[in-house]
Amino acid sequence: MHNYSCWFQSIEDPNYKYDINEVIYRCPSTGSLLEVEQDVQELKKSPPQYWKDLFDSRYRKQSWPYGSGVWGKKEWVAPFIEDKNIVSMYEGGTNLFWAEKYGKQIGVEDLWIKMCGNSHTGSFKDLGMTVLVSSVKQIISNGTEIRALACASTGDTSAALSAYCASAGLKSIVFLPKNKVSVAQLVQPLANGATVVSLDTDFDGCMKIVQDVCKKQQIYLANSINSLRIEGQKTISIELCQQFDWQIPDWVIIPGGNLGNISALGKGFLMLRDMGLITKLPRLVCAQAENANPLYKSFLNNFEKFDSILAKTTLANAIQIGDPVSVKKAINILKIFDGIVEQASEDELATSSARVDLTGTFNCPHTGVAITAFEKLVNKKVIKKSDKVVIISTAHGLKFVDFKINYHLENLDGISNQFSNHPIEVEADTDKVMQALEQKVL
Ligand SMILES: *Cc1c(COP(=O)(O)O)cnc(C)c1O
């Protein structure tokens, strides 16, 4: 019988530890963010091959809940949750495909895209939310009263929270910046029965309100300041190594806004290394929209200082964040991974996104930001043609059809139309149709 455990600890001083069943988001003593620390010494009593075999034996099987990409790694993620309290909708297990055609165009042939948006609610947020909502069920079954779960969101966190709460029979409250999320992102929490509060502010404004609300009532905060989510999201790194048969790529590129996911990605790789499943680390790249680029600015001065900014509107709305909650974690990670921060203008992200779609994807604007970063680093010869590169696609393109259609119909101000493609309108007459086709394709 194993005795795996984990606890919260301050990211500034590991002497401050807290029980994993406590409702706690920041270290009361240092005021810093918390992280979940796993008992690696206990886990290491089993050798690396044991873990590889265990994870492989569960991967994408139907033996609930272990077929889930997150719960297949339960011992490394949230060993304290009893199976009966797990709220899973079979997250993870997303395809990691060889972007052969696009890679050839750029000249980097070992290029892969990890489709984290091919998931229950259409974004990687499901990975963290299954852990958070399951933890809440565990806490409730331990006797703590929790009346509802709440989050501020740029659209994808709220969709994930609402779906997992609906599945668990818990109440959810989501705070959205008015007119700043896509139609799909607005309708998801509505459909799942969440209380949707539309606020006339930006994401950072919503974040302040939700933190106040959660201080007052027995309302549980579900934003990624809550480090339980990071534990689920760190399975992205574990899963992609697993998909490469436990080899690691040279580079992983990911778009960043609130900076939880870049932190999670790094945490996953560090755990793989500490557990002996891998021996070296990839380099990480965090890609930001130029209109919301506080981390990029900090990177330019070697992270010597960080200033939050007022984020401007960007097509990549899920990363329109000027005051990222997880900035300290992200900077720590980027330092360890010899990391780079790149940025993409609106024109660049829209153009990159459309270009890759022409090789068969349907990617979201945030993925477009990561693709631009990739192209820039190849042009600068930082990424070498022989390198193995993974781009993390964070959401499904179908959540962002307004962006896509407006690009193709050339309705976006200031965006060039290199790859736009509009319907041709022709009379329903075979000769006229043939004429039109001859001009366009033949
Ligand atoms: C949340 C989100 C991001 C950014 O992740 P952070 O953890 O906030 O940096 C990127 N892309 C999509 C589609 C998202 O939903």
Coordinates of C-alpha atoms and ligand atoms in Angstrom, one line a residue:
M1 CA 0.0 0.0 0.0
H2 CA 1.5 3.3 -1.0
N3 CA 1.2 6.5 0.8
Y4 CA 1.5 9.2 -1.7
S5 CA 0.7 12.7 -0.6
C6 CA 0.9 16.3 -1.6
W7 CA 0.6 19.7 0.2
F8 CA 0.5 23.4 -0.6
Q9 CA 3.6 25.4 0.0
S10 CA 4.7 29.0 -0.5
I11 CA 6.7 29.6 -3.7
E12 CA 8.9 31.9 -1.8
D13 CA 9.7 29.9 1.2
P14 CA 9.1 26.1 1.3
N15 CA 9.0 26.2 5.0
Y16 CA 5.4 27.4 4.8
K17 CA 3.4 24.3 4.1
Y18 CA -0.4 23.9 4.2
D19 CA -2.8 20.9 4.2
I20 CA -4.0 20.1 0.7
N21 CA -7.6 20.0 2.0
E22 CA -7.5 23.6 3.2
V23 CA -9.3 26.3 1.2
I24 CA -6.3 28.6 0.6
Y25 CA -5.0 30.5 -2.4
R26 CA -2.1 32.5 -1.2
C27 CA 0.4 31.9 1.6
P28 CA -1.0 33.8 4.6
S29 CA 2.5 34.3 6.0
T30 CA 4.5 35.4 2.9
G31 CA 1.6 36.6 0.7
S32 CA 3.1 34.7 -2.2
L33 CA 1.4 32.3 -4.5
L34 CA 1.2 28.6 -3.4
E35 CA 2.2 25.6 -5.3
V36 CA 1.3 22.0 -4.8
E37 CA 4.3 19.9 -3.8
Q38 CA 4.2 16.2 -4.4
D39 CA 6.0 13.8 -2.2
V40 CA 8.7 12.9 -4.7
Q41 CA 10.7 10.8 -2.2
E42 CA 7.7 8.5 -1.7
L43 CA 7.0 8.3 -5.5
K44 CA 10.6 7.6 -6.2
K45 CA 10.3 4.3 -4.3
S46 CA 9.1 3.0 -7.7
P47 CA 11.6 3.2 -10.5
P48 CA 11.1 5.3 -13.8
Q49 CA 10.1 2.2 -15.8
Y50 CA 7.3 1.4 -13.3
W51 CA 5.8 4.8 -14.0
K52 CA 6.2 4.6 -17.7
D53 CA 4.5 1.2 -17.8
L54 CA 1.7 2.3 -15.5
F55 CA 1.0 5.5 -17.5
D56 CA 1.1 3.6 -20.8
S57 CA -1.1 0.8 -19.5
R58 CA -3.8 3.4 -18.7
Y59 CA -3.5 5.8 -21.5
R60 CA -6.8 6.3 -23.4
K61 CA -8.4 3.2 -21.9
Q62 CA -12.0 3.2 -20.8
S63 CA -11.3 2.1 -17.2
W64 CA -12.7 5.1 -15.4
P65 CA -11.1 7.5 -14.4
Y66 CA -7.7 6.3 -15.4
G67 CA -8.2 6.6 -19.1
S68 CA -8.2 10.4 -18.7
G69 CA -4.9 12.0 -19.6
V70 CA -5.0 13.7 -16.2
W71 CA -6.2 10.8 -14.0
G72 CA -4.0 8.3 -15.6
K73 CA -1.3 10.2 -13.8
K74 CA -3.3 10.6 -10.6
E75 CA -0.4 9.6 -8.2
W76 CA 1.6 12.5 -9.6
V77 CA -1.3 15.0 -9.7
A78 CA -3.8 14.6 -6.8
P79 CA -3.3 11.4 -4.9
F80 CA -5.5 12.7 -2.0
I81 CA -8.7 12.5 -4.0
E82 CA -10.8 9.4 -3.6
D83 CA -12.0 8.0 -6.9
K84 CA -15.6 8.6 -5.9
N85 CA -15.0 12.3 -5.8
I86 CA -13.3 12.5 -9.2
V87 CA -15.2 14.6 -11.7
S88 CA -13.8 13.6 -15.1
M89 CA -15.0 13.9 -18.6
Y90 CA -12.1 12.1 -20.2
E91 CA -9.7 15.0 -20.5
G92 CA -6.3 15.0 -22.1
G93 CA -5.2 12.3 -24.6
T94 CA -5.2 15.0 -27.3
N95 CA -3.4 14.4 -30.5
L96 CA 0.1 15.4 -31.1
F97 CA 0.4 15.5 -34.8
W98 CA 3.3 15.8 -37.2
A99 CA 2.8 19.2 -39.0
E100 CA 4.7 17.8 -41.9
K101 CA 3.4 20.1 -44.7
Y102 CA 3.7 23.4 -42.7
G103 CA 7.0 22.3 -41.2
K104 CA 8.4 21.7 -44.7
Q105 CA 7.3 25.2 -45.7
I106 CA 9.3 26.7 -42.8
G107 CA 12.2 24.2 -43.2
V108 CA 11.8 22.6 -39.8
E109 CA 10.7 19.1 -40.5
D110 CA 10.5 17.7 -37.0
L111 CA 7.5 20.0 -36.1
W112 CA 4.6 18.8 -34.0
I113 CA 1.4 20.5 -32.9
K114 CA -0.2 19.3 -29.6
M115 CA -4.0 19.9 -30.0
C116 CA -4.9 20.7 -26.4
G117 CA -8.1 22.3 -27.6
N118 CA -9.5 19.0 -28.9
S119 CA -11.1 18.5 -25.6
H120 CA -14.4 18.5 -23.7
T121 CA -15.0 22.3 -23.6
G122 CA -12.6 23.1 -26.4
S123 CA -9.5 24.3 -24.5
F124 CA -6.7 23.0 -22.3
K125 CA -8.5 24.6 -19.3
D126 CA -10.3 21.2 -18.9
L127 CA -7.0 19.7 -17.7
G128 CA -6.8 21.9 -14.6
M129 CA -10.5 22.2 -14.0
T130 CA -11.1 18.5 -13.6
V131 CA -8.5 18.5 -10.7
L132 CA -9.9 21.7 -9.1
V133 CA -13.6 20.6 -9.2
S134 CA -12.7 17.1 -8.0
S135 CA -10.7 18.6 -5.1
V136 CA -13.7 20.7 -4.2
K137 CA -15.9 17.5 -4.1
Q138 CA -13.3 15.9 -1.9
I139 CA -13.2 18.9 0.5
I140 CA -17.0 18.9 0.6
S141 CA -17.1 15.2 1.4
N142 CA -14.5 15.9 4.2
G143 CA -17.2 18.2 5.7
T144 CA -16.3 21.7 4.5
E145 CA -19.2 23.8 3.3
I146 CA -18.8 25.3 -0.2
R147 CA -21.8 27.0 -1.8
A148 CA -20.5 27.7 -5.3
L149 CA -17.3 27.9 -7.4
A150 CA -16.4 31.1 -9.1
C151 CA -13.9 32.4 -11.7
A152 CA -13.0 35.4 -13.7
S153 CA -12.4 34.5 -17.3
T154 CA -11.4 35.5 -20.8
G155 CA -13.8 32.8 -21.9
D156 CA -12.2 29.4 -21.7
T157 CA -11.8 29.0 -17.9
S158 CA -15.5 29.8 -17.5
A159 CA -16.5 27.2 -20.0
A160 CA -14.5 24.6 -18.3
L161 CA -15.7 25.5 -14.8
S162 CA -19.3 25.5 -15.8
A163 CA -19.1 22.2 -17.5
Y164 CA -17.3 20.4 -14.7
C165 CA -19.6 22.0 -12.0
A166 CA -22.6 21.0 -14.0
S167 CA -21.3 17.4 -14.2
A168 CA -20.6 17.4 -10.5
G169 CA -23.9 19.0 -9.4
L170 CA -22.2 22.1 -8.0
K171 CA -23.1 25.7 -8.6
S172 CA -20.8 27.9 -10.7
I173 CA -20.5 31.7 -11.0
V174 CA -18.5 33.2 -13.9
F175 CA -17.4 36.8 -14.3
L176 CA -16.8 37.8 -17.9
P177 CA -15.6 41.1 -19.4
K178 CA -18.6 42.4 -21.3
N179 CA -18.3 42.1 -25.1
K180 CA -14.7 40.7 -24.9
V181 CA -15.4 37.0 -25.2
S182 CA -16.6 35.1 -28.3
V183 CA -20.2 34.0 -28.8
A184 CA -19.2 30.3 -28.2
Q185 CA -17.4 31.3 -25.0
L186 CA -20.5 33.1 -23.8
V187 CA -22.9 30.4 -24.7
Q188 CA -21.0 27.6 -23.0
P189 CA -21.5 28.7 -19.4
L190 CA -25.1 29.7 -20.2
A191 CA -25.8 26.2 -21.6
N192 CA -24.2 24.6 -18.5
G193 CA -26.4 26.5 -16.2
A194 CA -23.8 28.8 -14.7
T195 CA -24.6 32.2 -13.2
V196 CA -22.9 34.5 -15.8
V197 CA -22.0 38.0 -14.6
S198 CA -21.0 40.3 -17.4
L199 CA -18.9 43.2 -16.1
D200 CA -18.1 46.4 -17.9
T201 CA -14.3 46.0 -17.4
D202 CA -11.5 43.9 -18.7
F203 CA -10.2 40.5 -17.4
D204 CA -7.9 42.1 -14.8
G205 CA -11.0 44.0 -13.5
C206 CA -13.0 40.8 -13.3
M207 CA -10.1 39.1 -11.5
K208 CA -10.1 41.7 -8.7
I209 CA -13.9 41.3 -8.2
V210 CA -13.9 37.6 -8.1
Q211 CA -11.1 37.5 -5.5
D212 CA -13.1 39.9 -3.3
V213 CA -16.3 37.8 -3.7
C214 CA -14.4 34.6 -2.8
K215 CA -13.1 36.2 0.4
K216 CA -16.5 37.0 1.7
Q217 CA -18.7 33.9 1.2
Q218 CA -18.2 30.2 1.0
I219 CA -17.4 30.6 -2.6
Y220 CA -14.4 28.8 -3.9
L221 CA -12.0 30.5 -6.3
A222 CA -11.3 28.6 -9.5
N223 CA -8.8 30.8 -11.2
S224 CA -5.3 29.5 -11.9
I225 CA -4.0 31.5 -8.9
N226 CA -5.4 28.3 -7.4
S227 CA -2.5 25.9 -7.8
L228 CA -4.6 22.8 -8.0
R229 CA -5.3 23.7 -11.6
I230 CA -1.6 23.8 -12.4
E231 CA -1.3 20.2 -11.3
G232 CA -3.8 19.1 -13.9
Q233 CA -2.2 21.3 -16.6
K234 CA 1.3 20.0 -16.0
T235 CA 0.1 16.7 -17.5
I236 CA 0.5 18.4 -20.9
S237 CA 4.3 17.9 -20.6
I238 CA 4.0 14.4 -19.2
E239 CA 1.6 13.4 -21.9
L240 CA 3.6 14.8 -24.8
C241 CA 6.8 13.0 -23.6
Q242 CA 4.7 9.8 -23.4
Q243 CA 3.5 10.3 -26.9
F244 CA 7.1 10.6 -28.1
D245 CA 7.9 7.4 -26.3
W246 CA 9.5 9.3 -23.4
Q247 CA 11.8 11.4 -25.6
I248 CA 11.8 15.1 -25.2
P249 CA 11.6 17.8 -27.9
D250 CA 14.2 20.6 -28.1
W251 CA 11.6 23.3 -27.9
V252 CA 8.0 23.7 -26.6
I253 CA 6.2 26.9 -27.6
I254 CA 3.0 28.0 -25.8
P255 CA 0.9 31.2 -25.8
G256 CA 0.7 32.9 -22.4
G257 CA -1.7 35.3 -20.8
N258 CA -2.2 34.8 -17.0
L259 CA 0.9 32.6 -17.2
G260 CA -0.4 29.6 -15.4
N261 CA 0.0 27.3 -18.3
I262 CA 3.7 28.1 -19.0
S263 CA 4.3 27.5 -15.3
A264 CA 2.5 24.2 -15.5
L265 CA 4.3 23.1 -18.6
G266 CA 7.6 23.7 -16.8
K267 CA 6.5 22.0 -13.6
G268 CA 5.5 18.9 -15.6
F269 CA 9.0 18.7 -17.2
L270 CA 10.7 19.2 -13.9
M271 CA 8.8 16.4 -12.3
L272 CA 9.6 14.1 -15.1
R273 CA 13.3 14.9 -14.6
D274 CA 13.1 14.6 -10.8
M275 CA 11.4 11.3 -11.2
G276 CA 14.1 10.1 -13.6
L277 CA 11.8 9.6 -16.6
I278 CA 13.8 12.1 -18.7
T279 CA 17.4 13.3 -18.4
K280 CA 17.4 16.7 -20.1
L281 CA 14.9 19.6 -20.4
P282 CA 13.5 21.2 -23.5
R283 CA 13.8 25.0 -24.0
L284 CA 10.5 26.8 -23.5
V285 CA 9.0 29.7 -25.4
C286 CA 6.2 31.8 -24.1
A287 CA 4.4 33.7 -26.8
Q288 CA 2.4 36.8 -26.1
A289 CA 0.2 39.1 -28.1
E290 CA 2.0 42.4 -28.7
N291 CA -1.1 44.1 -27.4
A292 CA -0.8 42.3 -24.0
N293 CA 2.9 41.7 -23.6
P294 CA 4.0 42.5 -20.1
L295 CA 6.1 39.4 -19.8
Y296 CA 7.8 40.1 -23.2
K297 CA 8.8 43.5 -21.9
S298 CA 10.2 42.0 -18.8
F299 CA 12.1 39.4 -20.8
L300 CA 13.8 42.3 -22.8
N301 CA 15.4 43.4 -19.5
N302 CA 16.3 39.9 -18.4
F303 CA 13.4 39.7 -16.1
E304 CA 15.1 42.2 -13.8
K305 CA 11.8 43.9 -13.2
F306 CA 8.2 43.2 -14.2
D307 CA 5.6 45.9 -14.7
S308 CA 1.9 45.1 -15.3
I309 CA 0.3 47.0 -18.1
L310 CA -3.2 47.9 -19.3
A311 CA -3.7 45.2 -22.0
K312 CA -5.1 46.4 -25.3
T313 CA -7.7 44.6 -27.3
T314 CA -6.3 41.6 -29.2
L315 CA -7.9 39.0 -31.4
A316 CA -6.3 36.5 -29.1
N317 CA -8.8 37.5 -26.4
A318 CA -8.0 34.6 -24.0
I319 CA -4.5 36.2 -23.5
Q320 CA -5.6 39.8 -23.2
I321 CA -4.2 40.1 -19.7
G322 CA -2.0 42.9 -18.4
D323 CA -1.5 41.8 -14.8
P324 CA -0.8 38.1 -14.9
V325 CA -1.4 36.3 -11.6
S326 CA 1.3 33.6 -12.2
V327 CA 4.1 35.9 -13.3
K328 CA 6.5 34.9 -10.6
K329 CA 6.0 31.2 -11.3
A330 CA 6.4 31.8 -15.0
I331 CA 9.7 33.8 -14.6
N332 CA 11.1 31.1 -12.3
I333 CA 10.3 28.5 -14.9
L334 CA 11.6 30.5 -17.9
K335 CA 14.9 31.0 -16.0
I336 CA 15.3 27.2 -15.4
F337 CA 14.4 26.3 -19.0
D338 CA 16.6 28.9 -20.7
G339 CA 13.3 30.3 -21.9
I340 CA 12.4 32.9 -24.4
V341 CA 9.5 35.3 -24.7
E342 CA 8.3 36.3 -28.1
Q343 CA 5.4 38.5 -29.3
A344 CA 3.1 38.7 -32.2
S345 CA 1.3 41.7 -33.6
E346 CA -2.4 41.4 -34.6
D347 CA -1.4 41.1 -38.3
E348 CA 1.2 38.5 -37.6
L349 CA -1.0 36.3 -35.4
A350 CA -3.9 36.4 -37.9
T351 CA -1.6 35.7 -40.9
S352 CA 0.2 32.8 -39.1
S353 CA -3.0 31.2 -38.0
A354 CA -4.5 31.4 -41.6
R355 CA -1.3 30.1 -43.1
V356 CA -1.2 26.9 -41.0
D357 CA -4.9 26.3 -41.6
L358 CA -4.0 26.0 -45.2
T359 CA -2.1 22.8 -44.3
G360 CA -5.2 21.3 -42.6
T361 CA -5.6 22.7 -39.1
F362 CA -8.4 25.0 -37.8
N363 CA -6.5 26.8 -35.2
C364 CA -7.4 29.5 -32.7
P365 CA -5.8 33.0 -32.5
H366 CA -3.7 32.1 -29.5
T367 CA -2.2 29.2 -31.4
G368 CA -1.6 31.9 -34.1
V369 CA 0.5 33.8 -31.6
A370 CA 2.6 30.7 -30.8
I371 CA 3.0 30.0 -34.5
T372 CA 4.3 33.5 -35.1
A373 CA 6.8 33.1 -32.3
F374 CA 8.0 29.9 -33.9
E375 CA 8.4 31.5 -37.3
K376 CA 10.3 34.4 -35.7
L377 CA 12.7 32.2 -33.8
V378 CA 13.4 30.1 -36.9
N379 CA 14.1 33.3 -38.9
K380 CA 16.5 34.5 -36.1
K381 CA 18.1 31.0 -36.3
V382 CA 17.5 30.5 -32.6
I383 CA 15.5 27.4 -33.5
K384 CA 17.6 25.3 -35.8
K385 CA 16.2 23.5 -38.8
S386 CA 17.1 20.1 -37.3
D387 CA 15.4 20.8 -33.9
K388 CA 12.4 18.9 -32.7
V389 CA 9.7 21.5 -31.9
V390 CA 6.3 21.2 -30.3
I391 CA 3.7 24.0 -30.6
I392 CA 1.0 23.9 -28.0
S393 CA -2.4 24.7 -29.5
T394 CA -4.5 25.9 -26.6
A395 CA -8.1 26.0 -27.9
H396 CA -10.2 24.7 -30.7
G397 CA -10.6 27.0 -33.6
L398 CA -14.4 26.5 -33.7
K399 CA -14.6 28.6 -30.5
F400 CA -13.3 31.5 -32.5
V401 CA -15.3 31.4 -35.7
D402 CA -16.0 35.2 -35.5
F403 CA -12.2 35.8 -35.7
K404 CA -11.9 33.3 -38.5
I405 CA -14.8 34.5 -40.7
N406 CA -13.9 38.1 -40.2
Y407 CA -10.4 37.3 -41.4
H408 CA -11.6 35.5 -44.5
L409 CA -14.2 38.2 -45.3
E410 CA -11.5 40.8 -44.7
N411 CA -13.5 42.6 -42.1
L412 CA -10.6 43.0 -39.6
D413 CA -9.1 46.5 -39.4
G414 CA -5.3 46.6 -40.0
I415 CA -5.0 43.0 -40.9
S416 CA -3.5 42.1 -44.3
N417 CA -5.3 39.5 -46.3
Q418 CA -2.6 37.3 -47.7
F419 CA -4.4 34.0 -47.0
S420 CA -8.0 35.1 -47.0
N421 CA -10.5 33.1 -48.9
H422 CA -14.1 34.1 -49.6
P423 CA -17.0 32.4 -51.1
I424 CA -17.6 33.1 -54.7
E425 CA -21.2 34.0 -55.5
V426 CA -22.4 32.6 -58.8
E427 CA -25.8 32.2 -60.5
A428 CA -27.1 28.6 -60.2
D429 CA -26.2 27.9 -63.9
T430 CA -23.7 25.2 -64.9
D431 CA -22.0 27.3 -67.5
K432 CA -21.6 30.2 -65.2
V433 CA -20.3 27.9 -62.5
M434 CA -17.8 26.4 -64.8
Q435 CA -16.6 29.8 -65.9
A436 CA -16.1 30.8 -62.3
L437 CA -14.3 27.6 -61.4
E438 CA -12.0 28.0 -64.4
Q439 CA -10.9 31.4 -63.1
K440 CA -10.5 30.2 -59.5
V441 CA -9.1 26.7 -59.6
L442 CA -8.6 25.1 -62.9
Ligands
LIG1 C1 -6.2 30.5 -20.9 C2 -5.7 30.4 -22.3 C3 -4.4 30.8 -22.6 C4 -3.4 31.3 -21.7 O1 -3.1 30.5 -20.6 P1 -2.5 31.2 -19.3 O2 -2.4 30.1 -18.3 O3 -3.5 32.2 -18.9 O4 -1.2 31.9 -19.7 C5 -4.0 30.6 -23.9 N1 -4.8 30.2 -24.9 C6 -6.1 29.9 -24.6 C7 -7.0 29.4 -25.7 C8 -6.6 30.0 -23.3 O5 -7.9 29.7 -23.0

